[in-house]
């Protein structure tokens, strides 16, 4: 029987663990592993959650984990190592925990962005074993000390005030023959195609310093001079570093809608600071040498670059860059899960679905997106079924709108198109985008008056805080009890709203402030895998700095 898809299973494990839904998770994975007895990842997940229950069945949980490791080393070692690290040293399995975690951290690109969690766990295991120096070394690789109080992070993102948010440690990867992608030098990736005579950059990052660093890193792989920069769209993280790449006759190519997109972006504030390095500005300028209004081909150094303007899922100035000789299509952010930056009024489901048809027609071997997680999740193989799924969802949304359904009704529907049943690898990409598509289409097709009444006669947060104060009689303990109840139920957004309102009338309450911080950290954990924009915002609100991984 076929094994599970690791990326999908890991996402599910992460969501259930962050929600503290250990009972439900154990029952689910015990059932799935019973249906697929040859799948070590499902068995390891069942063992992980059974151990987290702490209900006296630890021996059974460890037996599951041991069998999973024997059946398929790799991810099962990681989960067994996490469990063994939490055991008292008297049980004598600390060395086994260390062996598991040393094994997985030594694996090349282990696996799917869990290196931070594995290094942190092995550092703790070394400390328990009395190996103080080894513990400090392992924790130093993730920028931590034994006293660090970061939330439980299982991703390799890093985010500091100086550098802003990055998806990966800085590295240059060769995705195809002489196609280099600088990842982790900026919020967005910067790609470079080496032709017979020069380098062609795809996008330019968010700042000149970051673009310059990416270009210098690629210079270690090729000495070719830069001749062209092709912009996939006008967002600040793809245009902001352009000036650092200019000079010596470098030509800039962009879609004809670039100026309008930049003007629209520059008119809107970016309220969240951690998307960019400290002091950087999201308001950008660009003066392309050539504007693309319809599909055309530009030949550079003997390599054909097919330039296809599309009204993509994120912006109206999107430009696909197809390089058939290398089997690669650069798609920028047309598959950005938020269907347009969520803080700008842009993007469309119609443009997304049309663009997916265009990508299908191009038929590349590889899609390279503007961010590492997009390239990892939205691969060529998922595009045909994903387009069908999105078209299905789009029709359901429109029918719901016509029927007068609220956006909450649509989100609660949990719609899963039939095409997913025969295409399990499409489930995770679909779920990453589904709720955002619902919200975007609903916002674009309905007015600013909604059935919730608050939109008809808006009530300010201060007014709501005063109402709550009347309800509670100003009793701080009522607020704290309800917030704790909401946390116990994993109702994190209502808990955060209530804490914010309560602090308006109880600004000196350390208890409410601490509960608010706990809620924010739980939201950081919940959103780390599937919603990086939310991860950034909640981390910023919580004052969390996530250090970069080190070698």
Coordinates of C-alpha atoms in Angstrom, one line a residue:
X1 CA 0.0 0.0 0.0
X2 CA 1.3 3.5 -0.9
X3 CA 2.9 5.5 1.9
X4 CA 1.5 8.8 3.0
X5 CA 2.7 12.2 1.6
X6 CA 5.2 13.5 4.2
X7 CA 4.5 17.2 3.6
X8 CA 0.8 16.8 4.2
X9 CA 1.2 14.5 7.2
X10 CA 3.7 16.9 8.8
X11 CA 1.4 19.8 8.3
X12 CA -1.4 17.9 10.0
X13 CA 0.8 16.8 12.9
X14 CA 1.9 20.4 13.4
X15 CA -1.6 21.8 13.4
X16 CA -2.9 19.2 15.8
X17 CA 0.1 19.6 18.1
X18 CA -0.2 23.4 18.2
X19 CA -3.9 23.0 19.1
X20 CA -3.1 20.6 21.9
X21 CA -5.6 18.1 20.4
X22 CA -3.5 15.1 21.4
X23 CA -6.5 12.8 22.0
X24 CA -8.0 13.5 18.6
X25 CA -4.6 13.2 16.9
X26 CA -3.8 9.9 18.5
X27 CA -7.1 8.4 17.5
X28 CA -6.7 9.7 13.9
X29 CA -3.2 8.4 13.4
X30 CA -3.9 5.1 15.2
X31 CA -6.8 4.6 12.7
X32 CA -4.7 5.6 9.7
X33 CA -1.7 3.5 10.6
X34 CA -4.1 0.6 11.1
X35 CA -5.4 1.1 7.6
X36 CA -1.8 1.5 6.2
X37 CA 0.2 -0.9 8.4
X38 CA 3.3 -0.4 6.1
X39 CA 3.5 3.3 6.6
X40 CA 6.1 4.2 9.2
X41 CA 5.3 7.9 9.3
X42 CA 1.7 7.3 10.3
X43 CA 2.8 4.8 13.0
X44 CA 5.3 7.3 14.3
X45 CA 2.7 10.0 14.5
X46 CA 0.4 7.7 16.4
X47 CA 3.3 6.9 18.8
X48 CA 4.1 10.6 19.2
X49 CA 0.6 11.7 20.2
X50 CA 0.1 8.6 22.4
X51 CA 3.2 9.6 24.3
X52 CA 1.9 13.2 24.6
X53 CA -1.3 12.0 26.3
X54 CA 0.7 10.9 29.4
X55 CA -2.0 8.4 30.3
X56 CA 0.1 5.5 31.4
X57 CA 0.6 4.0 27.9
X58 CA 4.1 5.3 27.4
X59 CA 5.5 1.8 26.8
X60 CA 3.0 1.2 24.0
X61 CA 3.8 4.6 22.5
X62 CA 7.5 3.8 22.5
X63 CA 6.9 0.4 20.9
X64 CA 5.1 2.1 18.1
X65 CA 8.0 4.6 17.6
X66 CA 10.6 1.8 17.7
X67 CA 8.6 -0.2 15.1
X68 CA 8.3 2.9 12.9
X69 CA 12.0 3.6 13.0
X70 CA 12.8 0.0 12.1
X71 CA 10.4 0.2 9.2
X72 CA 11.6 3.5 7.8
X73 CA 14.4 5.5 9.3
X74 CA 14.2 9.3 8.9
X75 CA 11.2 11.2 10.1
X76 CA 10.3 8.4 12.6
X77 CA 13.7 8.9 14.2
X78 CA 12.9 12.6 14.5
X79 CA 9.6 11.9 16.3
X80 CA 11.1 9.2 18.5
X81 CA 13.9 11.5 19.4
X82 CA 11.5 14.3 20.4
X83 CA 9.6 11.8 22.7
X84 CA 12.7 10.3 24.2
X85 CA 14.2 13.7 25.0
X86 CA 11.3 14.4 27.3
X87 CA 11.8 11.2 29.3
X88 CA 13.5 11.2 32.8
X89 CA 17.1 10.3 32.5
X90 CA 16.5 7.4 34.9
X91 CA 14.6 5.5 32.1
X92 CA 18.0 5.2 30.3
X93 CA 17.0 6.3 26.8
X94 CA 18.7 9.6 26.7
X95 CA 21.5 8.2 24.5
X96 CA 18.9 6.8 22.2
X97 CA 17.3 10.2 21.9
X98 CA 20.7 11.7 21.1
X99 CA 21.4 9.0 18.5
X100 CA 18.0 9.6 16.8
X101 CA 18.5 13.4 16.6
X102 CA 22.1 13.3 15.6
X103 CA 21.1 10.9 12.8
X104 CA 18.4 13.2 11.4
X105 CA 20.4 16.4 11.7
X106 CA 23.2 14.8 9.7
X107 CA 20.9 14.0 6.9
X108 CA 21.2 16.3 3.8
X109 CA 18.3 18.8 3.8
X110 CA 16.6 16.9 6.6
X111 CA 13.5 16.9 6.1
X112 CA 11.1 19.6 5.0
X113 CA 12.3 22.3 7.3
X114 CA 12.5 20.7 10.7
X115 CA 16.2 21.3 11.3
X116 CA 15.6 24.0 13.9
X117 CA 13.4 21.7 16.1
X118 CA 15.8 18.8 15.8
X119 CA 18.8 20.8 16.8
X120 CA 17.0 22.4 19.7
X121 CA 15.9 18.9 20.9
X122 CA 19.3 17.4 20.6
X123 CA 20.8 20.3 22.5
X124 CA 18.3 19.7 25.3
X125 CA 19.2 16.0 25.2
X126 CA 22.9 16.7 25.5
X127 CA 22.2 18.9 28.5
X128 CA 20.2 16.1 30.2
X129 CA 23.1 13.8 29.5
X130 CA 25.6 16.2 31.1
X131 CA 27.3 17.1 27.8
X132 CA 27.2 20.8 28.4
X133 CA 29.6 21.8 25.7
X134 CA 27.8 19.7 23.0
X135 CA 24.5 21.2 24.2
X136 CA 25.7 24.8 23.9
X137 CA 27.1 24.0 20.4
X138 CA 23.8 22.5 19.1
X139 CA 21.7 25.4 20.6
X140 CA 24.1 27.9 19.2
X141 CA 23.4 26.6 15.7
X142 CA 19.8 27.7 16.1
X143 CA 20.8 31.0 17.9
X144 CA 19.6 29.8 21.3
X145 CA 21.0 29.2 24.8
X146 CA 19.7 26.8 27.4
X147 CA 17.6 29.7 28.9
X148 CA 16.0 30.8 25.7
X149 CA 12.2 30.9 25.8
X150 CA 11.2 30.8 22.2
X151 CA 7.9 29.0 21.5
X152 CA 8.0 25.5 20.1
X153 CA 9.1 26.2 16.5
X154 CA 9.4 23.5 13.9
X155 CA 10.3 25.7 11.0
X156 CA 13.5 27.1 9.6
X157 CA 12.2 30.6 9.2
X158 CA 14.2 33.3 10.9
X159 CA 13.2 36.9 11.7
X160 CA 15.1 39.7 13.4
X161 CA 14.5 43.4 13.5
X162 CA 17.7 44.1 11.5
X163 CA 17.0 41.6 8.8
X164 CA 13.2 41.2 8.7
X165 CA 11.7 37.9 7.8
X166 CA 13.5 35.1 5.8
X167 CA 12.2 31.7 4.9
X168 CA 15.5 29.9 4.9
X169 CA 19.2 30.3 5.9
X170 CA 21.0 32.0 3.0
X171 CA 22.1 29.6 0.2
X172 CA 22.3 29.5 -3.5
X173 CA 20.7 26.5 -5.1
X174 CA 21.1 25.3 -8.7
X175 CA 17.5 24.2 -9.6
X176 CA 18.3 23.4 -13.2
X177 CA 21.2 23.6 -15.5
X178 CA 22.8 27.1 -14.8
X179 CA 19.6 28.2 -13.1
X180 CA 20.5 29.6 -9.7
X181 CA 18.2 30.8 -7.0
X182 CA 19.4 32.8 -4.0
X183 CA 17.2 31.9 -1.1
X184 CA 17.3 33.4 2.4
X185 CA 19.1 36.6 1.3
X186 CA 15.8 38.5 1.3
X187 CA 12.1 37.9 2.1
X188 CA 11.7 37.0 -1.6
X189 CA 14.0 34.8 -3.7
X190 CA 16.2 36.2 -6.5
X191 CA 16.9 33.9 -9.4
X192 CA 19.6 34.0 -12.0
X193 CA 19.8 32.3 -15.4
X194 CA 23.3 32.0 -16.9
X195 CA 23.3 32.3 -20.7
X196 CA 26.3 32.0 -23.0
X197 CA 27.3 35.6 -22.5
X198 CA 25.7 37.0 -19.3
X199 CA 23.5 36.6 -16.3
X200 CA 19.8 37.4 -16.3
X201 CA 18.2 38.1 -12.9
X202 CA 14.6 37.3 -12.2
X203 CA 13.5 39.9 -9.6
X204 CA 15.5 42.1 -7.3
X205 CA 14.6 41.6 -3.7
X206 CA 13.4 44.2 -1.2
X207 CA 16.6 46.2 -0.5
X208 CA 19.7 47.1 -2.3
X209 CA 21.9 45.5 0.3
X210 CA 20.0 42.2 0.0
X211 CA 20.1 42.2 -3.8
X212 CA 23.8 43.0 -3.8
X213 CA 24.5 40.1 -1.3
X214 CA 22.5 37.7 -3.5
X215 CA 24.4 38.7 -6.6
X216 CA 27.8 38.3 -4.8
X217 CA 26.7 34.9 -3.7
X218 CA 25.9 33.8 -7.2
X219 CA 29.2 35.1 -8.4
X220 CA 30.8 32.2 -6.6
X221 CA 29.1 29.9 -9.1
X222 CA 29.6 31.9 -12.3
X223 CA 31.7 34.9 -13.3
X224 CA 29.3 36.1 -16.0
X225 CA 28.3 39.8 -15.9
X226 CA 24.7 40.7 -15.2
X227 CA 22.9 42.0 -18.4
X228 CA 19.2 42.0 -17.7
X229 CA 16.7 42.1 -14.8
X230 CA 13.2 40.7 -15.5
X231 CA 10.6 41.8 -12.9
X232 CA 7.8 39.3 -12.3
X233 CA 5.6 41.9 -10.5
X234 CA 5.8 45.2 -8.7
X235 CA 5.7 44.3 -5.1
X236 CA 8.4 45.8 -2.8
X237 CA 10.1 42.5 -2.1
X238 CA 10.7 41.9 -5.8
X239 CA 11.6 45.5 -6.9
X240 CA 13.1 47.3 -3.9
X241 CA 16.7 46.2 -4.5
X242 CA 16.7 47.0 -8.2
X243 CA 19.2 49.9 -8.1
X244 CA 21.9 47.5 -6.7
X245 CA 21.6 45.5 -9.9
X246 CA 21.8 48.3 -12.4
X247 CA 24.8 49.8 -14.2
X248 CA 27.0 48.8 -17.1
X249 CA 24.1 48.7 -19.5
X250 CA 21.8 46.4 -17.5
X251 CA 18.4 46.3 -19.0
X252 CA 15.2 46.1 -17.0
X253 CA 12.1 44.3 -18.4
X254 CA 8.7 44.3 -16.8
X255 CA 5.0 43.9 -17.5
X256 CA 3.2 47.1 -18.8
X257 CA 1.1 47.3 -15.6
X258 CA 4.2 47.7 -13.3
X259 CA 3.8 51.4 -12.8
X260 CA 0.2 51.2 -11.9
X261 CA 0.9 48.3 -9.4
X262 CA 3.7 50.3 -7.8
X263 CA 1.6 53.4 -7.5
X264 CA -1.2 51.4 -5.9
X265 CA 1.3 49.8 -3.4
X266 CA 2.9 53.1 -2.6
X267 CA -0.4 54.6 -1.6
X268 CA -1.0 52.0 1.1
X269 CA 0.9 51.8 4.4
X270 CA 2.6 48.6 5.4
X271 CA 1.8 48.5 9.1
X272 CA 3.8 45.4 10.0
X273 CA 7.5 46.1 10.2
X274 CA 9.0 42.6 10.2
X275 CA 8.3 41.9 6.6
X276 CA 11.4 44.0 5.8
X277 CA 14.7 44.9 7.4
X278 CA 14.7 47.7 9.9
X279 CA 14.6 51.1 8.2
X280 CA 13.6 49.7 4.8
X281 CA 10.8 51.2 2.8
X282 CA 8.0 49.4 1.0
X283 CA 7.4 52.4 -1.3
X284 CA 9.5 51.7 -4.3
X285 CA 10.2 53.1 -7.8
X286 CA 11.3 51.4 -11.0
X287 CA 11.9 52.6 -14.6
X288 CA 12.0 49.6 -16.9
X289 CA 13.7 49.8 -20.3
X290 CA 11.2 47.5 -21.9
X291 CA 7.5 46.9 -21.1
X292 CA 5.7 43.7 -22.1
X293 CA 2.2 44.2 -23.3
X294 CA 1.6 40.8 -25.0
X295 CA 3.5 37.5 -25.2
X296 CA 6.9 37.9 -26.7
X297 CA 10.3 36.2 -26.8
X298 CA 13.6 37.9 -25.9
X299 CA 16.8 36.1 -26.8
X300 CA 19.8 36.8 -24.4
X301 CA 23.1 35.0 -24.9
X302 CA 21.5 32.4 -27.1
X303 CA 18.8 31.6 -24.6
X304 CA 15.1 32.3 -25.3
X305 CA 13.1 33.9 -22.6
X306 CA 9.3 33.7 -23.3
X307 CA 7.6 36.6 -21.5
X308 CA 3.9 36.1 -20.9
X309 CA 1.9 38.9 -19.2
X310 CA -1.0 37.6 -17.0
X311 CA -3.4 39.0 -14.5
X312 CA -2.2 36.6 -11.9
X313 CA -3.7 35.6 -8.6
X314 CA -1.7 38.2 -6.7
X315 CA -1.3 41.3 -9.0
X316 CA -2.5 42.6 -12.4
X317 CA 1.1 43.2 -13.6
X318 CA 2.3 39.6 -13.3
X319 CA 4.8 38.4 -15.9
X320 CA 5.6 34.7 -16.4
X321 CA 9.2 34.0 -17.6
X322 CA 9.4 30.7 -19.5
X323 CA 12.8 29.3 -20.4
X324 CA 12.1 26.2 -22.4
X325 CA 15.7 25.3 -23.0
X326 CA 16.1 24.8 -19.2
X327 CA 12.7 23.4 -18.6
X328 CA 11.9 26.1 -16.2
X329 CA 9.1 28.7 -15.8
X330 CA 9.5 31.5 -13.3
X331 CA 6.0 32.4 -12.0
X332 CA 6.8 35.0 -9.4
X333 CA 3.9 35.1 -6.8
X334 CA 0.9 34.3 -9.0
X335 CA 0.2 31.4 -6.6
X336 CA 0.6 33.5 -3.4
X337 CA -1.8 31.9 -1.0
X338 CA -3.4 35.2 0.0
X339 CA -4.6 36.0 -3.6
X340 CA -2.9 39.4 -3.4
X341 CA -1.1 40.8 -0.5
X342 CA -3.7 40.8 2.3
X343 CA -2.9 44.4 3.2
X344 CA -3.5 45.7 -0.4
X345 CA -6.8 45.6 -2.4
X346 CA -5.7 43.4 -5.2
X347 CA -5.6 39.9 -6.6
X348 CA -8.4 37.7 -8.0
X349 CA -9.5 34.1 -8.2
X350 CA -10.3 34.6 -11.9
X351 CA -6.8 35.7 -12.6
X352 CA -5.4 32.8 -10.6
X353 CA -7.4 30.2 -12.5
X354 CA -6.6 31.7 -15.9
X355 CA -2.9 31.8 -15.1
X356 CA -2.9 28.2 -14.0
X357 CA -4.3 27.3 -17.5
X358 CA -1.5 29.3 -19.0
X359 CA 1.1 27.4 -16.9
X360 CA -0.5 24.1 -17.9
X361 CA -0.2 25.0 -21.6
X362 CA 3.5 25.9 -21.1
X363 CA 4.2 22.5 -19.7
X364 CA 7.6 23.2 -17.9
X365 CA 9.5 20.5 -16.0
X366 CA 9.9 22.9 -13.0
X367 CA 8.2 25.9 -11.6
X368 CA 10.3 28.4 -9.7
X369 CA 8.2 30.8 -7.5
X370 CA 9.2 34.0 -5.7
X371 CA 9.5 32.3 -2.2
X372 CA 10.8 28.9 -1.1
X373 CA 7.6 27.6 0.4
X374 CA 5.7 28.3 -2.8
X375 CA 8.3 26.5 -4.9
X376 CA 8.1 23.5 -2.5
X377 CA 4.3 23.3 -2.3
X378 CA 3.0 24.4 -5.7
X379 CA 4.9 22.1 -8.0
X380 CA 4.2 21.4 -11.7
X381 CA 2.6 18.1 -10.9
X382 CA -0.2 19.6 -8.8
X383 CA -1.2 22.4 -11.2
X384 CA -3.9 20.6 -13.4
X385 CA -5.9 19.2 -10.5
X386 CA -5.3 22.3 -8.4
X387 CA -6.9 24.4 -11.2
X388 CA -9.9 22.1 -11.2
X389 CA -10.2 22.3 -7.4
X390 CA -10.0 26.1 -7.4
X391 CA -12.5 26.4 -10.2
X392 CA -14.9 24.1 -8.2
X393 CA -14.4 26.2 -5.1
X394 CA -14.9 29.5 -7.0
X395 CA -18.3 28.3 -8.3
X396 CA -19.3 27.2 -4.8
X397 CA -18.3 30.7 -3.4
X398 CA -20.3 32.5 -6.1
X399 CA -23.3 30.3 -5.4
X400 CA -23.1 30.9 -1.7
X401 CA -22.8 34.7 -2.3
X402 CA -26.0 34.6 -4.4
X403 CA -27.7 32.7 -1.7
X404 CA -26.8 35.4 0.9
X405 CA -24.4 33.2 2.8
X406 CA -21.9 35.1 5.1
X407 CA -18.2 34.6 4.8
X408 CA -18.4 32.7 8.1
X409 CA -20.9 30.3 6.5
X410 CA -18.5 29.7 3.6
X411 CA -15.5 29.1 5.8
X412 CA -17.4 26.7 8.0
X413 CA -18.5 24.7 4.9
X414 CA -15.0 23.2 4.7
X415 CA -15.5 22.6 1.0
X416 CA -13.3 19.8 -0.4
X417 CA -13.7 19.4 -4.2
X418 CA -14.1 15.8 -5.5
X419 CA -10.9 16.1 -7.6
X420 CA -8.9 15.9 -4.3
X421 CA -9.9 12.3 -3.7
X422 CA -7.8 11.1 -6.6
X423 CA -5.0 13.6 -6.2
X424 CA -3.9 13.5 -2.6
X425 CA -0.8 15.5 -3.4
X426 CA -3.1 18.5 -4.2
X427 CA -4.8 18.5 -0.8
X428 CA -2.2 20.6 1.1
X429 CA -1.7 23.2 -1.6
X430 CA -5.5 23.5 -1.9
X431 CA -6.0 23.9 1.9
X432 CA -3.2 26.5 2.1
X433 CA -5.2 28.7 -0.2
X434 CA -8.8 27.8 0.3
X435 CA -9.8 30.2 3.2
X436 CA -8.0 33.1 1.6
X437 CA -9.7 32.6 -1.7
X438 CA -13.1 32.5 0.1
X439 CA -12.3 35.7 1.9
X440 CA -10.9 37.5 -1.1
X441 CA -13.8 36.6 -3.5
X442 CA -16.4 37.5 -0.9
X443 CA -14.8 40.8 -0.2
X444 CA -14.6 41.6 -3.9
X445 CA -18.1 40.6 -4.8
X446 CA -20.1 42.0 -1.8
X447 CA -20.5 45.5 -0.4
X448 CA -19.1 47.0 2.7
X449 CA -22.4 46.5 4.5
X450 CA -22.6 42.9 5.7
X451 CA -25.3 41.0 7.7
X452 CA -23.2 41.2 10.9
X453 CA -24.6 44.8 11.5
X454 CA -21.3 46.0 12.9
X455 CA -20.4 47.0 9.3
X456 CA -23.6 48.9 9.0
X457 CA -23.1 50.9 12.2
X458 CA -19.5 50.3 13.2
X459 CA -18.8 50.1 16.9
X460 CA -15.3 51.1 18.0
X461 CA -13.1 48.9 20.1
X462 CA -13.3 51.4 23.0
X463 CA -17.1 51.2 22.9
X464 CA -17.0 47.4 22.9
X465 CA -14.5 47.5 25.8
X466 CA -16.9 49.7 27.7
X467 CA -19.8 47.3 27.1
X468 CA -17.7 44.4 28.3
X469 CA -16.9 46.4 31.4
X470 CA -20.6 46.8 32.1
X471 CA -21.2 43.0 31.6
X472 CA -18.3 42.1 34.0
X473 CA -18.9 44.8 36.5
X474 CA -15.3 45.8 36.0
X475 CA -14.2 42.5 37.6
X476 CA -10.8 41.6 36.3
X477 CA -11.1 38.0 37.4
X478 CA -14.1 37.5 35.0
X479 CA -11.9 38.5 32.1
X480 CA -9.0 36.2 33.1
X481 CA -11.3 33.2 33.7
X482 CA -12.9 33.6 30.3
X483 CA -9.6 34.1 28.5
X484 CA -8.2 31.0 30.2
X485 CA -11.3 29.0 29.2
X486 CA -10.9 30.2 25.6
X487 CA -7.2 29.1 25.6
X488 CA -8.2 25.7 27.0
X489 CA -10.6 25.3 24.1
X490 CA -7.9 26.5 21.6
X491 CA -10.2 29.5 20.6
X492 CA -7.1 31.7 20.2
X493 CA -8.4 34.6 18.1
X494 CA -11.4 35.3 20.4
X495 CA -9.0 35.0 23.4
X496 CA -6.7 37.6 21.8
X497 CA -9.6 40.0 21.0
X498 CA -11.0 39.7 24.6
X499 CA -7.5 40.3 26.1
X500 CA -7.0 43.4 23.9
X501 CA -10.4 44.8 24.9
X502 CA -9.9 44.0 28.6
X503 CA -6.6 45.8 28.6
X504 CA -8.3 49.0 27.4
X505 CA -10.2 49.2 30.7
X506 CA -7.6 47.3 32.8
X507 CA -4.3 48.6 31.5
X508 CA -2.4 47.8 34.6
X509 CA -3.4 44.1 34.8
X510 CA -0.3 42.0 34.5
X511 CA -2.4 38.8 34.5
X512 CA -4.4 39.8 31.4
X513 CA -1.2 41.0 29.8
X514 CA 0.5 37.6 30.5
X515 CA -2.6 35.8 29.1
X516 CA -2.4 38.0 26.0
X517 CA 1.2 37.1 25.5
X518 CA 0.5 33.4 26.0
X519 CA -2.2 33.6 23.3
X520 CA 0.1 35.3 20.9
X521 CA 2.8 32.7 21.4
X522 CA 0.2 30.0 20.8
X523 CA -0.9 31.8 17.6
X524 CA 2.8 31.9 16.5
X525 CA 3.0 28.1 16.9
X526 CA -0.3 27.5 15.2
X527 CA 0.5 29.5 12.1
X528 CA 4.2 28.7 11.6
X529 CA 3.8 25.9 9.0
X530 CA 0.9 27.0 6.8
X531 CA 0.5 30.8 7.2
X532 CA 3.8 32.6 7.3
X533 CA 2.3 36.1 7.0
X534 CA 0.2 35.4 10.2
X535 CA 3.4 34.0 11.8
X536 CA 5.2 37.3 11.1
X537 CA 2.4 39.4 12.4
X538 CA 1.8 37.5 15.6
X539 CA 5.5 37.2 16.2
X540 CA 5.9 40.9 15.9
X541 CA 3.0 41.5 18.3
X542 CA 4.6 39.1 20.8
X543 CA 8.0 40.6 20.4
X544 CA 9.5 37.3 19.3
X545 CA 12.8 37.3 17.5
X546 CA 13.7 34.1 15.7
X547 CA 17.5 33.7 15.2
X548 CA 19.0 32.4 12.0
X549 CA 20.2 28.8 11.7
X550 CA 24.0 28.5 11.7
X551 CA 26.3 25.8 10.4

